[in-house]
CSV table of C-alpha atoms in Angstrom, one decimal:
chain,number,residue,atom,x,y,z
A,1,MET,CA,-14.7,-56.5,28.5
A,2,LYS,CA,-16.1,-54.7,25.2
A,3,LYS,CA,-19.2,-53.1,27.0
A,4,THR,CA,-16.6,-52.1,29.9
A,5,ILE,CA,-14.4,-50.3,27.5
A,6,TYR,CA,-17.8,-48.4,26.1
A,7,VAL,CA,-19.1,-47.9,29.5
A,8,LEU,CA,-16.2,-46.4,30.4
A,9,ILE,CA,-15.3,-43.8,27.2
A,10,PHE,CA,-19.1,-43.0,27.6
A,11,SER,CA,-18.8,-42.5,31.0
A,12,LEU,CA,-15.6,-40.2,30.8
A,13,VAL,CA,-17.7,-38.3,27.5
A,14,VAL,CA,-20.4,-37.1,30.5
A,15,ILE,CA,-18.6,-36.1,33.0
A,16,SER,CA,-16.2,-33.7,30.4
A,17,GLY,CA,-19.4,-32.4,29.1
A,18,PHE,CA,-20.2,-31.7,33.0
A,19,VAL,CA,-16.7,-30.5,33.4
A,20,PHE,CA,-16.9,-27.9,30.2
A,21,SER,CA,-20.7,-27.1,31.0
A,22,PHE,CA,-19.6,-26.1,34.6
A,23,SER,CA,-16.2,-24.0,33.6
A,24,THR,CA,-17.8,-22.4,31.3
A,25,PHE,CA,-20.9,-21.5,33.9
A,26,ALA,CA,-18.2,-20.7,35.8
A,27,ASN,CA,-16.2,-18.3,33.9
A,28,SER,CA,-19.1,-16.2,32.4
A,29,SER,CA,-16.7,-13.3,33.5
A,30,ASP,CA,-14.1,-14.5,31.1
A,31,ALA,CA,-17.0,-14.8,27.9
A,32,ASN,CA,-17.5,-11.4,28.9
A,33,SER,CA,-14.1,-9.9,28.3
A,34,GLU,CA,-13.9,-12.2,25.1
A,35,ILE,CA,-16.5,-9.7,24.1
A,36,GLU,CA,-15.1,-6.6,25.7
A,37,ILE,CA,-12.4,-7.7,23.1
A,38,ASP,CA,-14.9,-8.4,20.1
A,39,THR,CA,-15.5,-4.8,21.0
A,40,LYS,CA,-12.4,-3.3,21.0
A,41,ILE,CA,-11.7,-5.0,17.5
A,42,SER,CA,-15.0,-3.8,15.8
A,43,SER,CA,-14.1,-0.3,17.3
A,44,LYS,CA,-10.7,0.0,15.5
A,45,PRO,CA,-12.2,1.2,12.0
A,46,LEU,CA,-14.2,3.9,14.4
A,47,TYR,CA,-11.1,4.7,15.5
A,48,ASN,CA,-9.5,5.2,12.2
A,49,LEU,CA,-12.0,7.3,11.0
A,50,GLU,CA,-12.1,9.4,13.7
A,51,LYS,CA,-8.5,9.9,13.3
A,52,ARG,CA,-9.5,10.9,9.4
A,53,LYS,CA,-11.9,13.6,10.1
A,54,LYS,CA,-9.3,14.6,12.7
A,55,TRP,CA,-6.8,15.0,10.4
A,56,GLU,CA,-9.3,16.4,7.6
A,57,ALA,CA,-10.3,19.1,9.9
A,58,SER,CA,-6.0,20.3,10.8
A,59,PRO,CA,-4.4,22.5,8.4
A,60,ASP,CA,-2.9,20.0,6.0
A,61,GLY,CA,-6.3,17.7,5.8
A,62,ILE,CA,-7.8,21.2,5.0
A,63,LYS,CA,-4.6,22.5,1.9
A,64,PHE,CA,-5.1,18.5,0.9
A,65,ASN,CA,-8.7,18.4,0.7
A,66,ASP,CA,-8.3,21.8,-1.3
A,67,TRP,CA,-6.1,20.8,-3.4
A,68,LYS,CA,-7.8,17.2,-4.4
A,69,ASN,CA,-11.0,19.1,-5.6
A,70,SER,CA,-8.3,21.9,-7.5
A,71,PRO,CA,-8.4,21.3,-11.2
A,72,GLU,CA,-4.7,20.7,-10.3
A,73,GLY,CA,-6.0,17.6,-8.0
A,74,LYS,CA,-8.5,16.5,-10.2
A,75,LYS,CA,-6.0,16.6,-13.0
A,76,VAL,CA,-3.8,14.0,-11.1
A,77,GLN,CA,-6.5,11.7,-9.9
A,78,GLY,CA,-7.5,11.7,-13.5
A,79,SER,CA,-4.3,10.1,-14.6
A,80,TYR,CA,-4.2,7.3,-12.0
A,81,ASP,CA,-7.6,6.6,-13.5
A,82,LYS,CA,-6.1,6.3,-16.9
A,83,ILE,CA,-3.5,3.8,-15.4
A,84,LYS,CA,-5.5,2.1,-12.9
A,85,LYS,CA,-5.7,-1.3,-14.7
A,86,GLU,CA,-2.3,-2.0,-15.7
A,87,ILE,CA,-1.3,-1.1,-11.9
A,88,GLU,CA,-3.3,-3.5,-10.2
A,89,ALA,CA,-2.2,-5.8,-12.9
A,90,TYR,CA,1.3,-5.4,-12.1
A,91,ALA,CA,1.6,-5.1,-16.2
A,92,GLU,CA,3.8,-3.5,-18.4
A,93,MET,CA,3.2,0.2,-19.6
A,94,GLU,CA,5.1,1.7,-22.3
A,95,ALA,CA,6.5,5.3,-21.0
A,96,VAL,CA,8.8,8.1,-22.5
A,97,VAL,CA,11.1,9.5,-20.2
A,98,THR,CA,10.5,13.2,-19.9
A,99,SER,CA,13.1,14.5,-16.7
A,100,VAL,CA,16.1,12.5,-14.9
A,101,THR,CA,16.8,16.0,-13.5
A,102,PHE,CA,13.4,17.1,-11.9
A,103,GLN,CA,13.7,17.8,-8.2
A,104,LEU,CA,11.6,19.5,-5.5
A,105,PRO,CA,12.3,23.4,-4.5
A,106,THR,CA,13.9,22.3,-1.1
A,107,THR,CA,16.0,19.3,-2.4
A,108,ASN,CA,19.1,18.4,-1.2
A,109,PRO,CA,21.8,16.0,-2.5
A,110,SER,CA,20.9,12.9,-0.4
A,111,SER,CA,17.4,13.5,-1.1
A,112,PRO,CA,15.1,11.2,-3.2
A,113,LYS,CA,15.8,11.4,-6.4
A,114,TRP,CA,13.1,11.8,-9.0
A,115,LEU,CA,12.1,9.9,-12.7
A,116,VAL,CA,9.9,12.1,-15.0
A,117,VAL,CA,7.6,9.7,-17.5
A,118,LYS,CA,4.9,10.2,-19.7
A,119,ILE,CA,2.5,7.4,-20.4
A,120,ASN,CA,-0.3,7.8,-22.6
A,121,ASP,CA,-0.2,11.4,-23.0
A,122,GLU,CA,-0.2,11.8,-18.8
A,123,ASP,CA,3.0,12.8,-16.5
A,124,TYR,CA,4.0,10.8,-13.7
A,125,MET,CA,7.0,10.7,-11.3
A,126,MET,CA,9.0,7.6,-9.9
A,127,GLN,CA,11.0,8.4,-6.6
A,128,PHE,CA,13.9,6.3,-6.1
A,129,ILE,CA,16.9,6.8,-3.3
A,130,PRO,CA,20.1,7.6,-4.4
A,131,GLU,CA,22.2,4.2,-4.7
A,132,ASP,CA,18.8,3.2,-6.4
A,133,PHE,CA,18.7,6.1,-9.3
A,134,GLN,CA,22.6,5.3,-9.7
A,135,LYS,CA,21.0,2.5,-11.9
A,136,LEU,CA,19.4,4.6,-14.5
A,137,ASN,CA,22.2,6.9,-15.1
A,138,SER,CA,22.0,5.9,-18.7
A,139,LEU,CA,18.5,7.2,-19.3
A,140,LYS,CA,18.2,10.3,-21.2
A,141,VAL,CA,15.0,13.0,-21.9
A,142,ASN,CA,13.0,10.9,-24.8
A,143,ASP,CA,14.2,7.3,-23.9
A,144,LYS,CA,11.3,4.8,-24.2
A,145,ILE,CA,11.7,2.3,-21.7
A,146,ILE,CA,9.1,-0.4,-19.9
A,147,ILE,CA,7.9,-0.1,-16.2
A,148,LYS,CA,5.8,-2.0,-14.1
A,149,SER,CA,4.3,-0.2,-10.9
A,150,ARG,CA,2.6,-1.7,-7.9
A,151,SER,CA,0.7,1.1,-6.4
A,152,ALA,CA,0.6,5.3,-7.2
A,153,GLY,CA,-0.2,7.6,-4.7
A,154,PHE,CA,-0.6,11.9,-4.9
A,155,SER,CA,0.3,14.6,-3.1
A,156,ASN,CA,-0.4,18.6,-2.8
A,157,ASN,CA,3.5,18.8,-3.1
A,158,HIS,CA,3.9,17.4,-6.3
A,159,PRO,CA,3.0,18.1,-10.1
A,160,TYR,CA,2.4,15.0,-10.7
A,161,LEU,CA,0.8,11.1,-9.5
A,162,ILE,CA,3.5,9.1,-7.7
A,163,LEU,CA,4.1,5.6,-9.2
A,164,SER,CA,5.9,3.2,-6.8
A,165,SER,CA,9.1,2.7,-8.8
A,166,ASN,CA,9.4,-1.6,-9.0
A,167,TYR,CA,10.7,-2.2,-12.1
A,168,ILE,CA,12.1,-0.3,-15.4
A,169,GLU,CA,13.3,-1.8,-18.6
A,170,HIS,CA,15.3,0.1,-21.3
A,171,ASN,CA,16.1,-1.7,-24.8
A,172,ASN,CA,14.9,-5.5,-23.5
A,173,THR,CA,17.5,-4.7,-20.7
A,174,VAL,CA,16.4,-4.5,-16.9
A,175,LEU,CA,18.0,-1.5,-15.2
A,176,PHE,CA,15.8,-1.4,-12.1
A,177,GLU,CA,14.2,-4.0,-10.5
A,178,ARG,CA,12.8,-4.0,-6.5
A,179,ASP,CA,13.6,-6.7,-4.8
A,180,LEU,CA,10.6,-7.1,-2.2
A,181,SER,CA,11.8,-9.9,-0.4
A,182,LYS,CA,14.7,-7.5,1.7
A,183,ASN,CA,11.9,-5.2,2.7
A,184,ASP,CA,8.8,-7.3,3.8
A,185,GLY,CA,6.8,-6.5,0.8
A,186,CYS,CA,7.4,-2.5,0.9
C-alpha cells in the first residue's frame, strides 16, 4: 500500500514537471511579454530624467536654475544644510517668530498664510491654509516656539526655505500638529 502511494506521488511529480516544462515552452511569447514589462519598468527613471531635462530647458526651468545658482538661491540652499539633520530625524528645533503677517505680492484673503521664523540666525517660512493658521493667532513677533518639520523645499518665488508645517509648540502648549492620517501621509 505504501509503495503504491509513493509511486502515485512520484508519478504526479514527474507528470507535473512535464506539464510545467511544456507550458513554459508553449508560452514563450508570455515570457517575452514579461521581459517587455520589465523593460518598461526600468525605462521609467529614464522617462523621468527626460521629463526633467525638458523642464530644465523651459523658461521656468531656466529661471529656477539661474536663481539656484545665484547668491540668493545658494543662501536658501545653505539654510537647508543647517537644519537637514533635524528634518531627517523629525527633531525639535527652537525658533523665534519674526513675522505672522508675511504675504506674497499677489496674495488674496483665501491664499495660504505664512509664518516666518528664525532658527540659528536663518529665516524660514512655514505655509498654512487659513483654517490652520487660525490656531496660531496667539503668536506674536519674538515669541519662542518649538517646531518639527518632516521636509523642506525651495522656490525662486520665495525668499526663504519653506519648511513643512508639522508641529508647533509655544510655552509647553501644542498649537498645531498635522494629522498625517487624514491626508495619506502628505
